[in-house]
PDB file of C-alpha atoms and ligand atoms in Angstrom:
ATOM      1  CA  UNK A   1      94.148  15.247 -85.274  1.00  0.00           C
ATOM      2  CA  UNK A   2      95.046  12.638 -87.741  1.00  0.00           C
ATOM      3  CA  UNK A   3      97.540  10.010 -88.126  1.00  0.00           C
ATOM      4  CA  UNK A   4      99.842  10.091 -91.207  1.00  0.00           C
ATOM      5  CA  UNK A   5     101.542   7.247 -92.794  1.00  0.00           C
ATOM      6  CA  UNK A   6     105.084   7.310 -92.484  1.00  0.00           C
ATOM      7  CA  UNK A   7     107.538   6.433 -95.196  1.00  0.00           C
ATOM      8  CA  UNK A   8     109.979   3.920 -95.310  1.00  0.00           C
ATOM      9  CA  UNK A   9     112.978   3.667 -96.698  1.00  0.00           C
ATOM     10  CA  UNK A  10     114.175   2.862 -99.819  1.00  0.00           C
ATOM     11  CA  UNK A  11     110.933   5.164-100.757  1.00  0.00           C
ATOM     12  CA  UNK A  12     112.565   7.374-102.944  1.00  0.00           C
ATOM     13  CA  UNK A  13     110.361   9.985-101.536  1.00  0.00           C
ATOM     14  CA  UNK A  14     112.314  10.704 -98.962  1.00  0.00           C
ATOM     15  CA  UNK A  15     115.487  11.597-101.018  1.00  0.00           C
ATOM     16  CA  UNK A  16     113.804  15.063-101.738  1.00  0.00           C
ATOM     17  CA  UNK A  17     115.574  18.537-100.251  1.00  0.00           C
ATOM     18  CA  UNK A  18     112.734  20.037 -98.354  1.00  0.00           C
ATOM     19  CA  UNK A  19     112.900  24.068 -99.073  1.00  0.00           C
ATOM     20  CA  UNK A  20     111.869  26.257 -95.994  1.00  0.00           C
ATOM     21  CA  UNK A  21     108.778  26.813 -94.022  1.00  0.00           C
ATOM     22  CA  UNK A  22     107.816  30.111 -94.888  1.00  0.00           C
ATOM     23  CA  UNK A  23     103.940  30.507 -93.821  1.00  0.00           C
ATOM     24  CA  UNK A  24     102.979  30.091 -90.158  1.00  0.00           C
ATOM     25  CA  UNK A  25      99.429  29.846 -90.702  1.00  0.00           C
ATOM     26  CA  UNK A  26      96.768  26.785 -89.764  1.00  0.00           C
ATOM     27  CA  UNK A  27      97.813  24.777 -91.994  1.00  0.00           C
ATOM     28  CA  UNK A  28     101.511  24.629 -90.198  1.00  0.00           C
ATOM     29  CA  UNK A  29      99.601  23.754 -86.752  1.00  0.00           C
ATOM     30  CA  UNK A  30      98.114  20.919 -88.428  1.00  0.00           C
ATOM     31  CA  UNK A  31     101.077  19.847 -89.910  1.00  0.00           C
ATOM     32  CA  UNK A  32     102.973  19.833 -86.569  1.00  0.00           C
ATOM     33  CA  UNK A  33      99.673  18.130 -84.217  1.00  0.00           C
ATOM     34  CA  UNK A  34     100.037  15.462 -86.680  1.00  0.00           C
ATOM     35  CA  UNK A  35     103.089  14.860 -86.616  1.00  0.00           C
ATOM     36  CA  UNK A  36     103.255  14.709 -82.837  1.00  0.00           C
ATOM     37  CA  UNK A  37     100.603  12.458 -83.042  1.00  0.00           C
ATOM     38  CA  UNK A  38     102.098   9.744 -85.642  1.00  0.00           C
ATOM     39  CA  UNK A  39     105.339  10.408 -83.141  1.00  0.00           C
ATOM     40  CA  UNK A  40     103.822   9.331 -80.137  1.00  0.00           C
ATOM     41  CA  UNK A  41     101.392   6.805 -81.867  1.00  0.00           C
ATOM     42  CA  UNK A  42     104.614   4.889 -83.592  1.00  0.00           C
ATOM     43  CA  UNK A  43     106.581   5.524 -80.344  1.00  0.00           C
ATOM     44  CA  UNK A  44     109.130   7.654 -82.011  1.00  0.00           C
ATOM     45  CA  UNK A  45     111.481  10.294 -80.383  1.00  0.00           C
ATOM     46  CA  UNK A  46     111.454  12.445 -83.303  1.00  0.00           C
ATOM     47  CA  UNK A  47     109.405  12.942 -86.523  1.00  0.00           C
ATOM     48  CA  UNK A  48     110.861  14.992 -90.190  1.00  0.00           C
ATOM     49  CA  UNK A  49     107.880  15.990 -91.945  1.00  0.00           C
ATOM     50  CA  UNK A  50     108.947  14.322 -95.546  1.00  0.00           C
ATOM     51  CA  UNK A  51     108.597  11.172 -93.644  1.00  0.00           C
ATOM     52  CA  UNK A  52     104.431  11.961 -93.781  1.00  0.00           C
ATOM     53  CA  UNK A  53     105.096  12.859 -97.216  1.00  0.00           C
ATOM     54  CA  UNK A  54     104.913  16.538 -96.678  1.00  0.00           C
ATOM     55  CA  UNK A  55     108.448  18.518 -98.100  1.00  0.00           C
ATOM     56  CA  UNK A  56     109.199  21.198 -95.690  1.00  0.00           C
ATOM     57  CA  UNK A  57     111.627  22.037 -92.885  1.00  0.00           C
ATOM     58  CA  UNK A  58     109.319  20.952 -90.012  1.00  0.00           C
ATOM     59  CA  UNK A  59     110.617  18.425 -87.176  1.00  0.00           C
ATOM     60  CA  UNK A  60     109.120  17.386 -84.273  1.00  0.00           C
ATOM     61  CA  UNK A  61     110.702  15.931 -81.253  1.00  0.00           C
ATOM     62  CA  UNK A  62     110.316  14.668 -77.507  1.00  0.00           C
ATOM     63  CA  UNK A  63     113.308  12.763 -75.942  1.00  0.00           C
ATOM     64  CA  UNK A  64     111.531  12.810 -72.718  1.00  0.00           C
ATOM     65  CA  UNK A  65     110.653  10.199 -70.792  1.00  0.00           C
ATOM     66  CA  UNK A  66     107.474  10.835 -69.536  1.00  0.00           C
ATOM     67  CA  UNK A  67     106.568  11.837 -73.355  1.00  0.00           C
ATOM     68  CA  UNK A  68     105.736  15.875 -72.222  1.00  0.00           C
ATOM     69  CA  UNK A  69     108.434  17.929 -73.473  1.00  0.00           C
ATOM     70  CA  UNK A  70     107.421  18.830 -77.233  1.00  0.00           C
ATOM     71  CA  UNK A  71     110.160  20.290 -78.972  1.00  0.00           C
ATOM     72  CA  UNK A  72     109.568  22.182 -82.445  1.00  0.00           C
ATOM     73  CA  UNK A  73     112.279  22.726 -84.977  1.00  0.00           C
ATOM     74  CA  UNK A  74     111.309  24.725 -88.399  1.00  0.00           C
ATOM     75  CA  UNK A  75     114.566  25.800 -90.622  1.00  0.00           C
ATOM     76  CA  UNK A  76     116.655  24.520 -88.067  1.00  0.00           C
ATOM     77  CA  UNK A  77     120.679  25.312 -88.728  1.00  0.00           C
ATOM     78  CA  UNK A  78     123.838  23.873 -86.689  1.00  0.00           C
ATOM     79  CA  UNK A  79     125.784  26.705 -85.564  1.00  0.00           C
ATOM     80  CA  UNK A  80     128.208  24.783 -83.743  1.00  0.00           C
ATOM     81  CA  UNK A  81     129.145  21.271 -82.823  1.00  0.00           C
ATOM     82  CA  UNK A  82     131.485  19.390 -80.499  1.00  0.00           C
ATOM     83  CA  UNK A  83     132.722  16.279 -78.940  1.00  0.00           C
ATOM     84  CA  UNK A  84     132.529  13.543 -81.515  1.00  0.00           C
ATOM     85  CA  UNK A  85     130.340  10.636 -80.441  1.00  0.00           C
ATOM     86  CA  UNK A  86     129.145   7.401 -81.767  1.00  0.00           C
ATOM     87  CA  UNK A  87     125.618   6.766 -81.309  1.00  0.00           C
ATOM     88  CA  UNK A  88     123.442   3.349 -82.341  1.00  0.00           C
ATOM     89  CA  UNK A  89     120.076   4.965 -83.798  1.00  0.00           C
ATOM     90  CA  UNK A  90     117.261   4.146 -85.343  1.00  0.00           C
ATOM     91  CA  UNK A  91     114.162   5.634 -87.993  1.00  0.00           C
ATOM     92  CA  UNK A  92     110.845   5.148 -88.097  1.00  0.00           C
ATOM     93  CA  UNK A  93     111.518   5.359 -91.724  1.00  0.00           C
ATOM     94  CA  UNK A  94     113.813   2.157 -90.951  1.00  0.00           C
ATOM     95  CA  UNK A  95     111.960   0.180 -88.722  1.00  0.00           C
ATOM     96  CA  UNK A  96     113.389  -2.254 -86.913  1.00  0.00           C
ATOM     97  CA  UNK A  97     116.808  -1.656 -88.052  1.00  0.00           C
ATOM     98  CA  UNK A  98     119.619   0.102 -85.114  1.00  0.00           C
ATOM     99  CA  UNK A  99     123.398   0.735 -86.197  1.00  0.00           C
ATOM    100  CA  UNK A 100     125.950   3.169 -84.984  1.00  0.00           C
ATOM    101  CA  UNK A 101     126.239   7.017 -86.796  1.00  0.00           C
ATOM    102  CA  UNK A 102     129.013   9.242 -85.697  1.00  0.00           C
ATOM    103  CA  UNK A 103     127.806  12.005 -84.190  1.00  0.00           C
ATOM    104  CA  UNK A 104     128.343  14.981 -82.094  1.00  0.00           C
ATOM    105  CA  UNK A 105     127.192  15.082 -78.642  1.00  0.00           C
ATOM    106  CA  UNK A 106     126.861  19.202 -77.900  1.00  0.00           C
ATOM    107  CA  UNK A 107     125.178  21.461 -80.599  1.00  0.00           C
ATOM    108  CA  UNK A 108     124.134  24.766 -80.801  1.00  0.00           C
ATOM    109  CA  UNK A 109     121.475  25.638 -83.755  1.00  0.00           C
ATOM    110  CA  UNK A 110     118.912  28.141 -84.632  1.00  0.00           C
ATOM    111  CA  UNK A 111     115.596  27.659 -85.692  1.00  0.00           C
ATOM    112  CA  UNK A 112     111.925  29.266 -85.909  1.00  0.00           C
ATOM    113  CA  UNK A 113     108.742  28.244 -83.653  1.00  0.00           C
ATOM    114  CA  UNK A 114     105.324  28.488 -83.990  1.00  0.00           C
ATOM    115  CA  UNK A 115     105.137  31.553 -84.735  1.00  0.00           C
ATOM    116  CA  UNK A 116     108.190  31.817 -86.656  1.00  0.00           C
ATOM    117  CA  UNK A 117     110.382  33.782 -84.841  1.00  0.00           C
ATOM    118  CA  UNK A 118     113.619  32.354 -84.455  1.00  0.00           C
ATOM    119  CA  UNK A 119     115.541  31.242 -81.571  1.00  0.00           C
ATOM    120  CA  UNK A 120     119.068  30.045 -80.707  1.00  0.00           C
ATOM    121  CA  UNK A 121     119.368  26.952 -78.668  1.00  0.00           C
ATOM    122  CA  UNK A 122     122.009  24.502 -77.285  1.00  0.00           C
ATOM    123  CA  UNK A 123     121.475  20.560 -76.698  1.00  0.00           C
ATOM    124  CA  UNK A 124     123.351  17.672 -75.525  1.00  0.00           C
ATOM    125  CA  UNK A 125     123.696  13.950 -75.809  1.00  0.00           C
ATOM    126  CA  UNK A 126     120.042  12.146 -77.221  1.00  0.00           C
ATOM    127  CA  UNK A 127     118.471  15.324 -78.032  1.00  0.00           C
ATOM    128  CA  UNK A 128     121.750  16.925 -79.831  1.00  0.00           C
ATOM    129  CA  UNK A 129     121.963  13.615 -81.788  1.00  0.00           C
ATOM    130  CA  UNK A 130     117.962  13.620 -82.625  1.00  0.00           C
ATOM    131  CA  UNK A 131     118.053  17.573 -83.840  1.00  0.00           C
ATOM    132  CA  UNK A 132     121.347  16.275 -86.068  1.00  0.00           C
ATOM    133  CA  UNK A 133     119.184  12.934 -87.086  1.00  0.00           C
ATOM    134  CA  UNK A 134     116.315  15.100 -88.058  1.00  0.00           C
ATOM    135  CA  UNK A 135     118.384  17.842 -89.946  1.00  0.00           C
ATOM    136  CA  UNK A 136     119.379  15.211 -92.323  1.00  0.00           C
ATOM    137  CA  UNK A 137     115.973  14.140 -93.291  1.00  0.00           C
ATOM    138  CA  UNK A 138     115.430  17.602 -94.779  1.00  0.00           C
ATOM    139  CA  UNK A 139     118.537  17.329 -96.548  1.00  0.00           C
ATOM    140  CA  UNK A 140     117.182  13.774 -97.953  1.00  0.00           C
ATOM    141  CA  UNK A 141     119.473  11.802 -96.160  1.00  0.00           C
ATOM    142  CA  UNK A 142     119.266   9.037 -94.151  1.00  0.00           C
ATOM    143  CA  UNK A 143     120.998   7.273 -91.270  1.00  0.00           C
ATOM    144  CA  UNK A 144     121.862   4.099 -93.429  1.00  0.00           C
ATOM    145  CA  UNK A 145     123.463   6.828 -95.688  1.00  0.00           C
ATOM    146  CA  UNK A 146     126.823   6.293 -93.547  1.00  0.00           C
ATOM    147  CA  UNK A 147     126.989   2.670 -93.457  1.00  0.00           C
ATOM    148  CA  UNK A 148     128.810   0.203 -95.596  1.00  0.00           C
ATOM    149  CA  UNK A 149     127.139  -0.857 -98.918  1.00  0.00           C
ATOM    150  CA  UNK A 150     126.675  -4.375 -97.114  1.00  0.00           C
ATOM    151  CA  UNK A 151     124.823  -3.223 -93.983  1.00  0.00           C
ATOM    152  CA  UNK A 152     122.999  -0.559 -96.022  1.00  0.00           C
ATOM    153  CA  UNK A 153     121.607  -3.536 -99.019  1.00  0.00           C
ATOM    154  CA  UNK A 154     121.142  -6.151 -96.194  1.00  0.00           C
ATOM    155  CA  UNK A 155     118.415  -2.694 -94.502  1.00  0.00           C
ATOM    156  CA  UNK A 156     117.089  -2.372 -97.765  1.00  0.00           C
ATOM    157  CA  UNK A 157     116.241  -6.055 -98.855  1.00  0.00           C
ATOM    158  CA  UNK A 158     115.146  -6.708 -95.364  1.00  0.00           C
ATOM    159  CA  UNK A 159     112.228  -3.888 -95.570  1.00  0.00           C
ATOM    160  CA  UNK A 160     111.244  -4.988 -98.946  1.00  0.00           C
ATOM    161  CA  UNK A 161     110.512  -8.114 -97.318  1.00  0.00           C
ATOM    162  CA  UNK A 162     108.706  -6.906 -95.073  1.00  0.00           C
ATOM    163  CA  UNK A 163     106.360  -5.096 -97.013  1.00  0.00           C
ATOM    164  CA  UNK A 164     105.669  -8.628 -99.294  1.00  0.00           C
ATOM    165  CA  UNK A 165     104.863 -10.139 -95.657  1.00  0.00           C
ATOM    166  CA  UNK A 166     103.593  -7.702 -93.535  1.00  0.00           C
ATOM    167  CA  UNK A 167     103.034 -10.499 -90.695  1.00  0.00           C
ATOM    168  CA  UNK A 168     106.758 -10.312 -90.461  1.00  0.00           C
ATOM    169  CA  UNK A 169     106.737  -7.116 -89.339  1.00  0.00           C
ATOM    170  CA  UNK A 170     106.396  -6.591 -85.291  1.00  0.00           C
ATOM    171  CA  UNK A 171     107.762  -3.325 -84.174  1.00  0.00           C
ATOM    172  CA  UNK A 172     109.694  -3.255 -81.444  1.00  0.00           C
ATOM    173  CA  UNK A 173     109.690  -1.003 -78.639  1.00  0.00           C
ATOM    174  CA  UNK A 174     112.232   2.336 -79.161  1.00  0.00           C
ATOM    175  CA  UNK A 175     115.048   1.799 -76.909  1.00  0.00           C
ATOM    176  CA  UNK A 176     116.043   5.293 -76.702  1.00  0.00           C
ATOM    177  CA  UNK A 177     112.967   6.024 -73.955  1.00  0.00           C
ATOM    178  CA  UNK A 178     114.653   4.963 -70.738  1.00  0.00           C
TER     179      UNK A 178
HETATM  180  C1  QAP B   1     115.762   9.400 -84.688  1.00  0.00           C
HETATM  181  O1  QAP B   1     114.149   7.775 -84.296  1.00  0.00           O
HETATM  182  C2  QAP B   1     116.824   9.061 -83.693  1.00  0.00           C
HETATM  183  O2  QAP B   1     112.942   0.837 -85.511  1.00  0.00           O
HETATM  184  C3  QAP B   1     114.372   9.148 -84.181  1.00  0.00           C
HETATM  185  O3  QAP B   1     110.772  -0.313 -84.455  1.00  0.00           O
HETATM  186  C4  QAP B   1     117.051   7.759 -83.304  1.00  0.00           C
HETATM  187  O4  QAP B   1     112.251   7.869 -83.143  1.00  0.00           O
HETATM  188  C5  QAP B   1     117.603  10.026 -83.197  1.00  0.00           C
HETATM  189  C6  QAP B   1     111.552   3.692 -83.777  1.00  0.00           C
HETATM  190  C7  QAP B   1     118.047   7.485 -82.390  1.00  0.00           C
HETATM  191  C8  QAP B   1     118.597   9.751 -82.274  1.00  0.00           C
HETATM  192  C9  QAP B   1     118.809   8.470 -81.870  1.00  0.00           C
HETATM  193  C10 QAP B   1     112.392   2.927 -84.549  1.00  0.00           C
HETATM  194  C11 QAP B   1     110.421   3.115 -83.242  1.00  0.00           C
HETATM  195  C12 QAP B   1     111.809   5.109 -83.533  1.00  0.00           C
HETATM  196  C13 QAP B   1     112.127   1.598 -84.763  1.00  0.00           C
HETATM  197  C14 QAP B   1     113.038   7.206 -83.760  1.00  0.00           C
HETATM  198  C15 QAP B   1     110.985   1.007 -84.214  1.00  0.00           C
HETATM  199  C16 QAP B   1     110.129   1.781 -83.454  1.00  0.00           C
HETATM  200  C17 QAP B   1     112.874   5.770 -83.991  1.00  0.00           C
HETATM  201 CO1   CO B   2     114.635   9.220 -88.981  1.00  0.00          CO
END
């Protein structure tokens, strides 16, 4: 068990496209009790593995509140999606920063576990807009991707900031855990 930094934006790092997991070895286990551990450590909801620096299609996830329903996602696709939403979200890659995304609030997508067989899966309303969230990162994108040039440069010179004067930087709590 070890915690892994997490990247934050605009670290161009996280612009890569992550190509598939293909081996479900050891190594993969690691990957993913890491990950749940930086989740839970940084309070996060859900967890792309290019945001510890590693470039595959691995996410991690628990919307729950009681922080006890691990979800894993590896090549995860979107089969289907309905009922367009508008949802205020945030990134542990983006700390401290919440705007609205348009969404969808029903999905149904495919992806491997563990083991790497592959299963097909519905969600709904945080969770649906989490696996969509997550999907992105693999892709290289993120959520300040959709906003205005404005919002997205005031993010961006706000984090640099931050990382000149790290005393400036209190993390607060993630207000998706009711
Ligand atoms: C992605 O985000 C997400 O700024 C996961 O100070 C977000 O876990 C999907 C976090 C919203 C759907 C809706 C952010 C923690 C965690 C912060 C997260 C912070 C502390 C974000
Ligand atoms: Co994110």
């Amino acid at each position: 068990m070890t915690l892994r930094t997490i990247l934050h934006y605009p670290d161009n790092r996280l612009r890569q496209l992550c190509p598939d997991q293909t081996e479900y070895n050891n190594d993969l286990k690691t990957l993913i009790s890491d990950m749940f551990e930086t989740m839970y450590h940084e309070k996060g909801i859900g967890l792309s593995a290019i945001q510890i620096n590693v470039i595959t299609r691995v996410i991690t996830i628990d919307v729950s509140k009681d922080r006890n329903e691990k979800i894993i996602l590896i090549n995860p696709v979107i089969l289907d999606k309905r009922e367009p939403i508008v949802f205020d979200e945030g990134c542990l890659s983006v700390p401290g920063f919440y705007e609205k995304v348009d969404r969808y609030n029903f999905i149904k997508y495919q992806a491997n576990d563990i083991k790497g067989k592959l299963y097909v899966a519905e969600a709904t309303d945080l969770l649906a807009v989490c696996i969509q969230h997550e999907i992105d990162h693999l892709n290289g994108k993120l959520f300040v991707d959709y906003l205005s040039d404005m919002k997205k440069s005031k993010i961006e010179k706000g984090l640099i900031k931050q990382k000149q004067n790290p005393e400036s930087s209190k993390r607060s709590e993630n207000p998706y855990i009711k």
